[in-house]
Amino acid sequence: MENKILTTNFHTHTTRCNHAVGEDRQYVEAAIKGGLKVLGFSDHSPYFFSGDYYSTFRMKREQVPGYVDSILALKKEYKDDIEIKLGFETEYYPKYFDKLLEFYSQYPIDYIIMGQHFVLNEEEHIYSGELHHEEDMMMRYVDQVIEGLETGCFTYLAHPDLLNFGGSKENYEKAADKLCAYAAKNKVPLEINMLGMREHRHYPNFEFFKIAARHNCDIILGCDAHEPKGVCDLESAKTALEWCRELGLNRIEYPELKKPCRK
């Protein structure tokens, strides 16, 4: 299939995260059928929490070798049809991030993307997607995201507008402006998340991307696929590209992939 709308997708999950369906191979075959040239797998990364805390929406550490082996095998098998990259989606939890980087060093990971699903360190259960009325919450989220991006480990920021803020418009815009200014200055691409678009979630937020446009941020489209048919979401991509044209956003297709490593 000839497809000039969406040729890359670096945001793809697998069943190991406990909320996706379909075999790894099915995602690859759907991507090829849809006309993708590059498919990046970025399933929810394991993390090293203390005590008995258990995170239910990410793969277990013991599943990582199988994940790596599967993606590398598919990369080899389909090398004449599509470029496959190995990655993870993960949060920046300052308490545990160094240990995570040490764990990553064992594997040939091409990139990681940041998806900041919780503020602080997850055990505090401050989920970014819940509606927050505390006036400082948006800035707390933004400050933690920027601290994580400062590590230089992340290729791009997934669903940058995930924080569901119910406070004042002034405080939302102040925090969003700070994040977009940082992203523009440091050439960190911001994702228009097409899972949120096709499921009519509170993100992507058009008002957020107005601010991104003022800063001339780089924008990437991410399918955030949790099923094979979501891996090449052309309808949502068309809508996202309409946003880009309307706002004058600088859309990129292939970001500079950054390998996660300690400075």
Phi, psi and omega in degrees: 000128177280125185219112179254000182277315185221108183251348179224150171211120182252012183235090186222134182251175177224173182297344184295340181277357176076004175218026173234161181231157176101148178282154179307316181300323181296325176295317180297313182294324176294322179295316179296314180299324181281351177095014176291146174261332181224132175234120176254126173273130182217064182290161182298120186290148167294164177220166184248081180275154179272163177066214184254018179294135180233125180266126189268351187250024180219162179290157176277156179303321183289349177272347185297314179304319178294321176299310180299312181299318181296312183292320179294323178294318178293323177301317180289316183296322186254021187299335179275353185247330185198149175270124182247134179241148181255123179209188175219152163258130181212164176266167168257104174250104189304329182293333189235358192294321180300320179294325177295317178298321177299319178296317180299330186298346179281347192233153181278064184281132180278328186190162166227150174244150179267126170232098190275084186283340180224149171269147187071232190238028177075315180299338178284351174061037174263084185285129185298328185281348176285154180287123182244127178257351178296127188294338181267358189292320180297318180290325176298316177299311182297316180298321179291320177299313181296319177301319178292317179296331179297340177293339182077011185270342190259133179286319174202172181256112178284151182024068183298340182259025182295325183300117184270094191260124179253013179275204186287149177299322180300314181289326176298310184293325178297315180290316179298322178297319179297317180294314182292324177297318178296313182300318180294314182297324185257010176054046174264114179295145176251138186266133161273112188273116187275346170294313177300323181292312184285339178259007176056046176279183179285352174231153002290148185256114183303323181295324177298316184285342168298317179292319177300322180295322180298331180265001181058044178291148170286138183237137175234145177268132180234124182288333183050051188286127174244009174204152185305321183291346179272358189282343178220073188274086187289327180295314177293325178298321178299317179296316179299321179291329174297319175301313182300316180293316182296320185266349183075032181285145181270093183278131173245158181250327184232099181286163172290117183281127181251123177284134182288119179205157177288145175285000000 
